[in-house]
Coordinates of C-alpha atoms in Angstrom, one line a residue:
M1 CA 42.9 -5.9 -12.4
T2 CA 43.1 -8.4 -15.2
N3 CA 41.0 -8.3 -18.4
R4 CA 39.4 -11.5 -17.1
D5 CA 38.2 -9.7 -14.0
L6 CA 36.9 -6.8 -16.0
A7 CA 35.0 -9.2 -18.3
F8 CA 33.5 -10.9 -15.2
I9 CA 32.2 -7.6 -13.8
R10 CA 30.8 -6.5 -17.2
T11 CA 28.7 -9.7 -17.4
Q12 CA 27.2 -9.3 -13.9
H13 CA 23.9 -7.5 -13.3
P14 CA 23.5 -4.6 -13.0
F15 CA 26.9 -3.8 -14.6
D16 CA 25.7 -5.2 -17.9
H17 CA 23.6 -2.0 -18.1
L18 CA 26.6 0.3 -18.1
T19 CA 27.7 2.1 -21.3
D20 CA 31.1 1.6 -22.8
S21 CA 32.3 4.9 -21.4
E22 CA 30.9 4.1 -17.9
M23 CA 32.6 0.7 -18.0
A24 CA 35.8 2.4 -19.0
E25 CA 35.6 4.6 -15.9
V26 CA 35.1 1.4 -13.8
A27 CA 38.1 -0.2 -15.4
R28 CA 40.2 2.9 -14.7
T29 CA 39.4 3.2 -11.0
V30 CA 38.6 -0.3 -9.8
T31 CA 41.0 -2.2 -7.6
S32 CA 41.1 -5.9 -6.8
V33 CA 42.4 -7.5 -3.7
S34 CA 42.8 -11.1 -2.7
L35 CA 41.9 -11.7 1.0
E36 CA 42.5 -14.5 3.3
A37 CA 39.6 -16.2 5.2
G38 CA 38.5 -14.2 8.2
T39 CA 39.5 -10.8 6.8
S40 CA 37.3 -8.0 7.9
I41 CA 36.2 -5.6 5.1
L42 CA 33.4 -3.6 6.8
V43 CA 32.6 -3.1 10.4
Q44 CA 29.1 -2.8 11.7
G45 CA 28.7 0.7 13.1
G46 CA 32.2 1.6 11.8
Q47 CA 33.4 3.9 9.1
I48 CA 31.2 4.6 6.1
S49 CA 32.1 2.4 3.2
N50 CA 34.4 4.1 0.7
C51 CA 33.7 1.8 -2.2
L52 CA 31.2 -0.6 -3.8
H53 CA 32.5 -4.1 -3.2
V54 CA 31.9 -6.8 -5.7
V55 CA 32.7 -10.4 -4.8
G56 CA 34.8 -11.9 -7.6
E57 CA 35.7 -15.3 -6.1
G58 CA 35.0 -16.9 -2.8
E59 CA 32.4 -16.0 -0.2
V60 CA 31.8 -13.0 2.1
N61 CA 29.7 -13.3 5.3
L62 CA 27.4 -10.4 6.3
V63 CA 27.2 -10.5 10.1
R64 CA 24.8 -8.5 12.3
D65 CA 25.1 -8.5 16.0
G66 CA 27.4 -11.5 15.9
V67 CA 25.0 -13.6 13.7
V68 CA 25.7 -14.5 10.1
V69 CA 22.5 -13.4 8.2
K70 CA 23.7 -13.7 4.6
I71 CA 26.5 -15.2 2.5
L72 CA 27.5 -13.3 -0.6
E73 CA 28.8 -15.3 -3.6
A74 CA 30.6 -14.3 -6.8
G75 CA 28.9 -11.4 -8.5
E76 CA 27.1 -10.0 -5.5
C77 CA 27.7 -6.5 -4.1
F78 CA 27.9 -5.0 -0.7
G79 CA 28.7 -1.6 0.9
F80 CA 26.3 0.4 -1.2
P81 CA 23.6 1.0 1.5
S82 CA 26.3 2.7 3.6
I83 CA 27.4 4.8 0.6
I84 CA 23.9 5.9 -0.4
S85 CA 22.8 6.7 3.1
Q86 CA 26.1 8.0 4.3
Q87 CA 25.6 6.0 7.4
P88 CA 27.9 3.5 9.1
P89 CA 27.5 -0.1 7.8
A90 CA 24.6 -2.1 9.3
F91 CA 26.6 -5.3 8.9
H92 CA 30.1 -6.6 9.6
A93 CA 31.5 -8.0 6.3
V94 CA 34.1 -10.7 6.6
T95 CA 35.5 -13.3 4.2
Q96 CA 34.5 -16.8 4.9
E97 CA 37.2 -18.3 2.7
Q98 CA 40.0 -16.9 0.6
S99 CA 38.3 -14.5 -1.7
L100 CA 38.8 -12.0 -4.5
V101 CA 37.0 -8.7 -4.0
H102 CA 36.7 -5.8 -6.5
C103 CA 36.4 -2.3 -5.1
I104 CA 34.8 0.6 -7.1
P105 CA 35.4 4.0 -5.4
S106 CA 32.3 5.5 -3.8
E107 CA 32.5 8.7 -5.9
V108 CA 32.5 6.6 -9.1
F109 CA 29.7 4.4 -7.9
L110 CA 27.6 7.6 -7.1
Q111 CA 28.2 8.9 -10.7
L112 CA 27.1 5.5 -12.1
L113 CA 23.8 5.9 -10.4
D114 CA 22.9 8.5 -13.1
N115 CA 22.4 5.4 -15.3
V116 CA 18.7 4.6 -14.4
K117 CA 18.8 0.9 -15.2
F118 CA 22.0 0.4 -13.2
A119 CA 20.7 2.5 -10.3
E120 CA 17.4 0.7 -9.9
Y121 CA 19.2 -2.4 -8.7
F122 CA 20.5 -0.5 -5.7
L123 CA 17.6 2.0 -5.2
K124 CA 14.5 -0.1 -5.7
D125 CA 13.2 -2.8 -3.4
L126 CA 12.7 -6.5 -4.3
G127 CA 9.1 -6.1 -5.4
E128 CA 10.0 -3.3 -7.8
R129 CA 13.0 -5.2 -9.2
L130 CA 11.0 -8.4 -9.8
Q131 CA 8.2 -6.3 -11.3
R132 CA 10.6 -5.0 -13.9
V133 CA 11.7 -8.6 -14.7
T134 CA 8.1 -9.6 -15.4
S135 CA 7.5 -6.5 -17.6
R136 CA 9.4 -7.9 -20.5
D137 CA 10.2 -6.3 -23.8
V138 CA 7.8 -7.3 -26.5
T139 CA 9.2 -9.4 -29.4
S140 CA 8.1 -9.2 -32.9
I141 CA 6.3 -12.5 -32.5
G142 CA 2.9 -11.6 -31.2
G143 CA 3.9 -8.0 -30.6
E144 CA 0.6 -6.8 -32.0
L145 CA -1.0 -7.9 -28.7
T146 CA 0.4 -4.9 -27.0
A147 CA -0.8 -2.4 -29.7
A148 CA -3.7 -0.1 -29.0
L149 CA -7.1 -0.8 -30.7
D150 CA -6.7 2.6 -32.4
D151 CA -3.7 1.1 -34.3
L152 CA -6.0 -1.5 -36.0
D153 CA -8.2 -1.1 -39.0
I154 CA -11.4 -0.4 -37.2
Q155 CA -14.5 -1.2 -39.2
P156 CA -16.6 1.9 -40.0
L157 CA -20.0 2.1 -38.4
I158 CA -23.0 0.7 -40.2
S159 CA -26.0 1.8 -38.3
V160 CA -29.8 1.3 -38.4
A161 CA -32.7 2.9 -36.6
P162 CA -34.3 1.0 -33.7
D163 CA -37.6 0.8 -35.7
A164 CA -35.8 -0.7 -38.7
T165 CA -36.8 -4.3 -39.7
V166 CA -34.5 -7.3 -39.8
G167 CA -34.8 -7.2 -43.6
Q168 CA -33.7 -3.6 -43.8
A169 CA -30.7 -4.3 -41.5
A170 CA -29.7 -7.3 -43.6
Q171 CA -29.8 -5.1 -46.8
A172 CA -27.7 -2.4 -45.2
M173 CA -25.1 -5.0 -44.0
R174 CA -25.1 -6.6 -47.5
A175 CA -24.5 -3.3 -49.2
S176 CA -21.5 -2.6 -46.9
R177 CA -20.3 -6.2 -47.1
D178 CA -20.3 -6.3 -43.3
D179 CA -21.7 -8.8 -40.8
V180 CA -22.7 -6.4 -38.0
A181 CA -24.6 -3.2 -37.6
L182 CA -25.1 -0.8 -34.7
V183 CA -28.7 -0.1 -33.7
I184 CA -29.0 3.6 -32.8
G185 CA -30.6 4.2 -29.4
D186 CA -30.1 5.0 -25.8
P187 CA -28.4 2.7 -25.0
P188 CA -27.3 1.5 -28.4
G189 CA -27.7 -2.1 -29.5
I190 CA -25.9 -4.4 -31.9
I191 CA -27.2 -7.0 -34.5
T192 CA -25.1 -9.5 -36.3
D193 CA -25.5 -12.1 -39.1
H194 CA -25.3 -14.7 -36.3
D195 CA -28.4 -13.1 -34.8
F196 CA -30.2 -13.6 -38.1
Q197 CA -29.4 -17.3 -37.9
V198 CA -30.3 -18.1 -34.3
K199 CA -32.8 -15.4 -33.4
V200 CA -34.7 -15.0 -36.7
L201 CA -34.5 -18.0 -39.0
A202 CA -34.2 -20.6 -36.3
E203 CA -37.2 -19.1 -34.5
G204 CA -39.3 -18.9 -37.7
L205 CA -39.4 -15.1 -37.8
G206 CA -39.7 -13.1 -40.9
P207 CA -37.9 -10.1 -42.5
D208 CA -40.5 -7.7 -41.0
T209 CA -39.3 -8.5 -37.5
P210 CA -38.1 -5.3 -35.7
V211 CA -34.4 -5.3 -35.0
S212 CA -35.2 -4.2 -31.5
Q213 CA -36.7 -7.6 -30.9
V214 CA -33.5 -9.6 -31.7
M215 CA -30.6 -7.1 -31.1
T216 CA -28.3 -7.3 -28.1
Q217 CA -28.7 -4.3 -25.8
P218 CA -26.9 -2.8 -24.1
V219 CA -23.6 -3.5 -25.8
H220 CA -20.2 -4.1 -24.3
T221 CA -17.6 -1.5 -25.3
L222 CA -14.0 -0.6 -24.8
P223 CA -12.1 2.7 -25.5
V224 CA -9.9 2.9 -28.6
D225 CA -6.8 3.3 -26.4
A226 CA -7.3 -0.1 -24.8
L227 CA -4.7 -2.7 -25.8
V228 CA -5.4 -5.6 -28.2
H229 CA -4.8 -8.2 -25.5
T230 CA -7.3 -6.4 -23.2
A231 CA -9.9 -6.5 -25.9
L232 CA -9.0 -10.1 -26.6
L233 CA -9.6 -11.2 -23.0
F234 CA -12.7 -9.0 -22.7
M235 CA -14.3 -10.7 -25.7
L236 CA -13.4 -14.1 -24.4
E237 CA -14.9 -13.5 -21.0
Q238 CA -18.0 -11.8 -22.3
K239 CA -18.4 -14.5 -25.0
I240 CA -18.8 -11.9 -27.8
H241 CA -17.4 -11.8 -31.3
H242 CA -18.0 -8.1 -32.1
L243 CA -16.8 -5.2 -29.9
P244 CA -17.8 -1.6 -30.4
V245 CA -15.0 0.8 -29.5
T246 CA -15.5 4.3 -28.2
R247 CA -13.7 7.6 -28.3
D248 CA -14.7 10.2 -25.6
G249 CA -17.7 8.0 -24.8
E250 CA -19.0 7.8 -28.4
I251 CA -19.0 4.6 -30.4
V252 CA -16.7 5.1 -33.4
G253 CA -16.4 1.7 -34.9
I254 CA -16.5 -2.1 -34.3
I255 CA -13.7 -4.6 -33.8
S256 CA -14.6 -8.2 -34.8
A257 CA -13.0 -11.4 -33.7
T258 CA -11.3 -11.8 -37.1
D259 CA -9.8 -8.3 -36.8
L260 CA -7.8 -9.4 -33.7
L261 CA -4.8 -11.5 -34.4
R262 CA -6.0 -11.8 -38.0
H263 CA -3.0 -13.7 -39.3
Q264 CA -2.7 -16.2 -36.6
T265 CA -4.0 -19.7 -36.9
R266 CA -3.7 -20.6 -33.2
N267 CA -5.0 -17.7 -31.2
P268 CA -7.6 -17.5 -28.4
L269 CA -10.5 -16.4 -30.5
Y270 CA -9.8 -19.0 -33.1
L271 CA -9.8 -21.7 -30.4
M272 CA -13.0 -20.3 -28.9
R273 CA -14.7 -20.4 -32.3
Q274 CA -13.6 -23.9 -32.9
L275 CA -15.0 -25.0 -29.5
E276 CA -18.3 -23.3 -30.2
N277 CA -18.6 -25.3 -33.4
L278 CA -17.4 -28.6 -31.9
D279 CA -19.9 -31.3 -32.7
S280 CA -17.9 -34.3 -31.6
A281 CA -15.4 -35.0 -28.8
A282 CA -13.3 -36.9 -31.4
A283 CA -12.1 -33.6 -32.8
L284 CA -10.3 -32.7 -29.5
T285 CA -7.2 -34.7 -30.2
G286 CA -5.2 -31.6 -31.2
Y287 CA -6.5 -29.3 -28.4
A288 CA -3.5 -29.6 -26.2
S289 CA -1.1 -28.9 -29.0
D290 CA -3.2 -25.9 -30.1
V291 CA -3.2 -24.6 -26.5
A292 CA 0.6 -24.9 -26.2
S293 CA 1.1 -23.0 -29.4
M294 CA -1.3 -20.3 -28.3
V295 CA 0.4 -20.0 -24.9
A296 CA 3.8 -19.8 -26.5
R297 CA 2.7 -17.0 -28.8
L298 CA 1.1 -15.0 -26.1
F299 CA 4.1 -15.4 -23.8
H300 CA 6.6 -14.4 -26.5
G301 CA 4.3 -11.6 -27.5
G302 CA 4.8 -10.0 -24.1
L303 CA 1.8 -11.0 -22.1
K304 CA 2.2 -11.7 -18.4
V305 CA 1.5 -15.2 -17.1
A306 CA -1.5 -13.9 -15.2
Q307 CA -3.1 -12.5 -18.4
I308 CA -2.4 -15.8 -20.2
G309 CA -4.0 -17.7 -17.3
R310 CA -7.2 -15.7 -17.6
I311 CA -7.3 -16.2 -21.4
L312 CA -6.7 -20.0 -21.0
A313 CA -9.3 -20.2 -18.3
S314 CA -11.9 -18.6 -20.5
I315 CA -11.1 -21.1 -23.3
N316 CA -11.1 -24.1 -21.0
D317 CA -14.4 -22.9 -19.5
A318 CA -15.9 -22.8 -23.0
L319 CA -14.6 -26.3 -23.7
I320 CA -16.3 -27.6 -20.5
R321 CA -19.6 -26.0 -21.4
R322 CA -19.4 -27.5 -24.9
L323 CA -18.6 -31.0 -23.6
L324 CA -21.5 -30.7 -21.1
K325 CA -23.8 -29.7 -24.0
L326 CA -22.7 -32.7 -26.1
A327 CA -23.2 -35.0 -23.1
E328 CA -26.7 -33.6 -22.5
D329 CA -27.5 -34.2 -26.2
E330 CA -26.6 -37.8 -25.7
L331 CA -28.1 -38.4 -22.2
G332 CA -31.1 -36.1 -22.4
P333 CA -31.8 -33.0 -20.3
P334 CA -30.7 -33.1 -16.7
P335 CA -33.4 -33.9 -14.1
C336 CA -32.5 -30.9 -12.0
P337 CA -30.1 -27.9 -12.1
Y338 CA -26.4 -28.6 -11.6
A339 CA -23.1 -26.7 -11.4
W340 CA -19.7 -27.9 -12.8
L341 CA -16.9 -26.8 -10.5
V342 CA -13.2 -26.5 -11.2
F343 CA -10.4 -26.2 -8.6
G344 CA -6.7 -25.6 -8.2
S345 CA -4.9 -23.4 -10.7
E346 CA -7.9 -23.6 -13.0
G347 CA -10.2 -22.3 -10.2
R348 CA -7.8 -19.5 -9.6
M349 CA -7.5 -18.8 -13.3
E350 CA -3.8 -19.2 -13.0
Q351 CA -3.2 -22.2 -15.3
A352 CA -0.8 -21.6 -18.1
L353 CA -0.6 -25.1 -19.6
L354 CA -2.9 -28.0 -19.4
T355 CA -2.5 -29.8 -16.1
D356 CA -4.2 -32.5 -14.1
Q357 CA -8.0 -32.3 -13.8
D358 CA -9.5 -30.9 -10.6
N359 CA -13.3 -30.8 -10.9
A360 CA -16.5 -31.8 -9.3
L361 CA -20.2 -31.7 -9.8
A362 CA -23.0 -30.3 -7.6
Y363 CA -26.7 -30.8 -8.3
F364 CA -29.8 -29.4 -6.7
E365 CA -31.3 -32.5 -4.9
E366 CA -30.9 -36.2 -4.4
T367 CA -33.5 -38.1 -6.4
P368 CA -33.3 -41.5 -8.1
E369 CA -33.2 -39.7 -11.4
A370 CA -30.3 -37.5 -10.3
Q371 CA -28.4 -40.5 -8.9
A372 CA -28.7 -42.2 -12.3
Y373 CA -28.0 -39.2 -14.5
F374 CA -25.2 -37.1 -13.0
P375 CA -22.5 -39.8 -12.6
R376 CA -22.9 -40.6 -16.3
L377 CA -22.7 -36.9 -17.2
A378 CA -19.5 -36.6 -15.1
Q379 CA -18.0 -39.7 -16.7
H380 CA -18.7 -38.3 -20.2
V381 CA -17.0 -35.0 -19.5
V382 CA -14.0 -36.3 -17.6
D383 CA -13.3 -38.9 -20.3
N384 CA -13.5 -36.2 -23.0
L385 CA -11.2 -33.8 -21.0
I386 CA -8.7 -36.6 -20.9
R387 CA -9.1 -36.9 -24.7
A388 CA -8.5 -33.2 -25.0
G389 CA -5.2 -33.4 -23.1
F390 CA -6.1 -33.0 -19.4
P391 CA -4.6 -35.9 -17.5
P392 CA -6.7 -37.5 -14.8
C393 CA -6.0 -36.2 -11.3
P394 CA -3.7 -38.7 -9.5
G395 CA -5.6 -37.9 -6.2
G396 CA -8.9 -38.6 -7.8
Y397 CA -10.3 -35.1 -7.4
M398 CA -12.6 -35.3 -10.4
A399 CA -16.3 -35.2 -10.9
T400 CA -16.5 -38.9 -11.4
S401 CA -15.7 -39.3 -7.6
W402 CA -17.0 -35.9 -6.4
C403 CA -20.6 -35.8 -7.7
H404 CA -23.1 -34.9 -4.9
P405 CA -26.2 -32.9 -4.2
L406 CA -25.8 -29.4 -2.9
D407 CA -26.9 -30.3 0.7
W408 CA -24.1 -32.8 0.8
W409 CA -21.6 -30.2 -0.3
R410 CA -22.8 -27.8 2.4
R411 CA -22.5 -30.4 5.2
T412 CA -19.2 -31.7 4.0
M413 CA -17.5 -28.3 3.5
Q414 CA -18.8 -27.2 6.9
S415 CA -17.3 -30.4 8.5
W416 CA -13.9 -29.5 7.0
V417 CA -14.0 -26.2 8.8
D418 CA -15.4 -27.6 12.0
T419 CA -12.9 -30.5 12.2
P420 CA -9.6 -29.3 10.7
T421 CA -7.8 -32.7 10.5
G422 CA -4.9 -33.1 8.2
E423 CA -7.0 -34.8 5.6
N424 CA -9.8 -32.1 5.9
L425 CA -7.2 -29.3 5.6
M426 CA -5.7 -30.8 2.5
V427 CA -9.1 -31.3 0.8
S428 CA -10.4 -27.8 1.8
A429 CA -7.2 -26.2 0.4
I430 CA -8.1 -27.8 -2.9
F431 CA -11.8 -27.2 -2.9
F432 CA -11.8 -23.7 -1.5
D433 CA -10.4 -22.4 -4.8
F434 CA -13.5 -23.5 -6.7
R435 CA -15.3 -21.7 -9.5
A436 CA -18.6 -22.7 -11.1
V437 CA -18.0 -22.6 -14.8
A438 CA -21.2 -24.2 -16.2
G439 CA -24.7 -25.1 -15.2
A440 CA -27.7 -23.3 -13.8
L441 CA -27.3 -24.2 -10.1
A442 CA -26.5 -21.2 -7.9
V443 CA -23.7 -22.1 -5.4
D444 CA -23.4 -18.7 -3.7
D445 CA -24.1 -20.2 -0.3
L446 CA -20.9 -22.4 -0.7
H447 CA -18.9 -19.2 -1.3
D448 CA -20.5 -17.7 1.8
L449 CA -19.7 -20.8 3.8
I450 CA -16.0 -20.6 2.9
T451 CA -15.9 -16.9 3.7
S452 CA -17.4 -17.5 7.1
A453 CA -14.5 -19.9 7.9
A454 CA -12.5 -16.8 8.9
A455 CA -14.4 -16.8 12.2
N456 CA -13.2 -20.3 13.2
Q457 CA -9.8 -19.6 14.9
L458 CA -8.9 -23.2 15.1
F459 CA -9.5 -23.8 11.4
M460 CA -7.6 -20.7 10.4
T461 CA -4.6 -21.5 12.6
S462 CA -4.5 -25.1 11.3
L463 CA -4.8 -23.9 7.7
A464 CA -1.9 -21.5 8.2
A465 CA 0.2 -24.2 9.8
A466 CA -0.6 -26.5 6.8
A467 CA 0.4 -23.7 4.4
L468 CA 3.8 -23.4 6.1
N469 CA 4.5 -27.1 5.4
F470 CA 5.5 -25.9 1.9
R471 CA 9.1 -24.8 2.6
A472 CA 11.0 -22.4 0.3
P473 CA 14.3 -24.2 -0.6
M474 CA 16.5 -21.8 1.3
G475 CA 19.2 -23.0 3.7
L476 CA 21.2 -21.0 6.2
F477 CA 22.5 -17.7 5.1
R478 CA 20.3 -17.5 1.9
R479 CA 21.7 -20.4 0.1
I480 CA 19.4 -22.2 -2.3
R481 CA 19.0 -25.9 -1.3
S482 CA 18.8 -28.2 -4.3
N483 CA 18.4 -31.8 -5.1
D484 CA 21.2 -32.9 -7.4
G485 CA 21.3 -29.3 -8.7
R486 CA 17.6 -29.1 -9.3
V487 CA 14.9 -27.1 -7.6
D488 CA 11.1 -27.8 -7.8
I489 CA 9.8 -24.3 -8.4
K490 CA 6.2 -25.4 -7.7
T491 CA 6.6 -27.0 -4.3
G492 CA 9.3 -24.6 -3.2
G493 CA 8.0 -21.3 -4.6
V494 CA 4.6 -21.3 -6.2
A495 CA 2.8 -23.5 -3.7
P496 CA 3.9 -21.6 -0.5
L497 CA 2.7 -18.3 -2.0
V498 CA -0.6 -19.8 -3.2
S499 CA -1.2 -21.4 0.2
M500 CA -0.4 -18.3 2.2
A501 CA -2.5 -16.1 -0.1
R502 CA -5.4 -18.5 0.5
V503 CA -5.1 -18.1 4.3
Y504 CA -4.8 -14.3 4.1
G505 CA -7.7 -14.0 1.6
L506 CA -9.9 -16.0 4.0
K507 CA -8.8 -13.9 7.0
A508 CA -9.7 -10.8 5.0
R509 CA -13.2 -12.4 4.3
S510 CA -12.5 -12.0 0.6
Q511 CA -14.1 -14.2 -2.0
A512 CA -11.2 -13.5 -4.4
K513 CA -9.8 -16.6 -6.0
S514 CA -6.5 -15.4 -7.7
T515 CA -3.4 -15.3 -5.6
R516 CA -2.7 -11.6 -6.5
E517 CA -6.3 -10.5 -5.5
R518 CA -6.0 -12.4 -2.2
F519 CA -2.8 -10.7 -1.3
E520 CA -4.3 -7.3 -2.3
A521 CA -7.3 -8.1 -0.1
A522 CA -5.0 -8.8 2.8
I523 CA -3.2 -5.5 2.3
A524 CA -6.5 -3.6 2.2
A525 CA -7.6 -5.3 5.4
G526 CA -4.4 -4.4 7.2
L527 CA -3.3 -8.0 7.6
L528 CA -0.2 -7.6 5.5
A529 CA 2.2 -4.6 5.4
P530 CA 2.0 -3.1 1.9
D531 CA 5.7 -3.7 1.1
K532 CA 5.5 -7.3 2.1
G533 CA 2.3 -7.8 0.1
R534 CA 3.7 -6.1 -3.0
D535 CA 6.9 -8.3 -2.6
A536 CA 4.7 -11.4 -2.4
I537 CA 2.8 -10.5 -5.6
A538 CA 5.9 -9.6 -7.5
T539 CA 7.7 -12.8 -6.4
Y540 CA 4.7 -14.9 -7.4
R541 CA 4.6 -13.3 -10.9
Y542 CA 8.3 -13.8 -11.3
L543 CA 8.2 -17.5 -10.4
L544 CA 5.3 -18.1 -12.7
Q545 CA 7.1 -16.4 -15.6
L546 CA 10.4 -18.2 -14.9
R547 CA 8.6 -21.6 -14.8
L548 CA 6.5 -21.0 -17.9
G549 CA 9.5 -19.8 -19.9
R550 CA 11.5 -22.9 -18.9
Q551 CA 8.5 -25.2 -19.7
L552 CA 8.0 -23.7 -23.1
A553 CA 11.7 -24.1 -23.9
T554 CA 11.5 -27.7 -22.8
M555 CA 8.5 -28.4 -25.0
Q556 CA 10.1 -26.7 -28.0
A557 CA 13.1 -29.1 -27.5
G558 CA 10.7 -32.0 -27.5
G559 CA 10.6 -32.8 -23.8
P560 CA 7.7 -32.9 -21.4
P561 CA 7.2 -29.7 -19.3
D562 CA 7.8 -30.0 -15.5
N563 CA 8.4 -27.9 -12.5
Q564 CA 12.1 -28.6 -12.2
L565 CA 14.8 -25.9 -12.6
Q566 CA 18.4 -26.8 -13.2
L567 CA 20.4 -24.3 -11.3
K568 CA 23.3 -24.7 -13.7
D569 CA 21.1 -23.4 -16.5
L570 CA 20.5 -20.1 -14.8
S571 CA 22.5 -17.0 -15.5
S572 CA 24.1 -15.3 -12.5
L573 CA 21.4 -12.7 -12.6
E574 CA 18.6 -15.4 -12.6
H575 CA 20.3 -17.2 -9.8
R576 CA 20.4 -14.0 -7.7
Q577 CA 16.8 -13.2 -8.6
L578 CA 15.7 -16.8 -7.6
K579 CA 17.6 -16.4 -4.3
D580 CA 15.9 -13.1 -3.6
A581 CA 12.5 -14.7 -4.5
F582 CA 13.0 -17.6 -2.2
S583 CA 14.2 -15.3 0.6
A584 CA 11.1 -13.2 0.3
I585 CA 9.0 -16.3 0.6
R586 CA 10.8 -17.4 3.8
E587 CA 10.4 -13.9 5.3
L588 CA 6.6 -14.0 4.5
Q589 CA 6.4 -17.5 6.0
S590 CA 8.0 -16.1 9.2
T591 CA 5.5 -13.2 9.2
T592 CA 2.7 -15.6 8.6
A593 CA 3.8 -17.9 11.5
Q594 CA 3.8 -14.9 13.8
H595 CA 0.5 -13.5 12.6
F596 CA -1.4 -16.8 13.0
Q597 CA 0.5 -17.9 16.1
V598 CA 1.8 -21.1 14.7
Q599 CA 5.2 -22.6 15.1
A600 CA 7.8 -20.5 13.4
L601 CA 9.9 -22.0 10.6
G602 CA 13.5 -23.0 11.3

């Protein structure tokens, strides 16, 4: 074996996890052989493999029962299942063209399995391997996000009795130079300087007002061993700025918004505070830039894309609520209750960067006043979302076009289910991911209507067939199909999984919106085998992370983010992981075709 061949093996995953001494043992025992096309290496049902084979050059076909099921390229391994199980090979391995194959003796390979990181590639299934990929090491940039709350400087408790007055609480807070106090009680409450402004002074109350009249009770708490990013997301979703923390069930201190990510100028709580104080849409010109900086920091700080999506959804929801408030201040109060709806990745809380708008507006009843008011309200908000950096939806799925009374929404959504035409399936796939993010109108019956669609077999079969129109870019024998060396990771990877999860979620009669929760609901309902469901979840996480990482790198280089992956830019490990991910999607598509009795994919 040449030094070049050894260097090649060393750079391939999982050999890059071997220590110097382990790699030296490989170098001492490995043999390399150049084989002509059509050379048989392993025989299905034949002798147990006596070595781990690594393809150095060329290609090797894996054939089962006379059918080629997989083509192995440079850097890929075979023969290890036979070694580990001590069973005859399940495949016939034969060179497709002249190839160079490196052979590591089985006894050496078994010794190398003592290296845990090396072994997991051979011993763990796809879902577990991709799970490890998405559990990245935390960098120093933003690494504090993964610290425990107990590692922070938690403010000591300032407490007052429930019969104390607002004046007494203010004096205690001034003496301690704090802006929050705990109100002792069962359950305990909390009072802040913000409460003094909006609940006391603004309401014309005096210093003798009991704190029990203006405090928040009960309070939201987290244990001290919760992670910073957990507290961050919790405070965003609960819309609070002070968080009591507990040890063994007892409140021991309070974390404020300024305590979290104190030294960052572009963090989620900072953006949330800016939105709460927004008094003009003209101040939104830097919103997209601030969001991109925040997402980059969270991503490089070790947060998973799903966590980033929930954080960004909370912030975007706050933006929408503020824009609606500004619009109402200009237009006057609405003539009846309404709900602002969001769809797509924003509806699923899976958006990691600002993308096209997908929104609509539902209001209580059709009246002349409503017909005059709500289109103007929708136009105000849509225009200001564009100003904030949300491009208009090319398909027109925005509240400026989709602004209707609740009865209209009921009838129309029911018609999509009753008559599953191509157009109705496309629209329902978009709108069925909706969330109501603002307004006083209850839309529970729309959620119930969607859930009941599971009983319509024609609709479910048609929706499953439509989901399978998104094809994973895999050709014969697990080769990635590309367009001039590029792969669209959204249409080829993300969209198929989102679409199948939607179908399985509906079949399970779940009202879950996120892709992960829909797959989990399908597993719980027995619609998906646990291993296939876990592989789907891990694959989805992996693709989202791969895409966001590439998008952030493109933005840092000054380019616009997109969904295209250049295969030449991928490492050999990333190429193999992408191939595994696309293969898992194709397998799930075949399973879905069988389950919903639609035409199987070719």
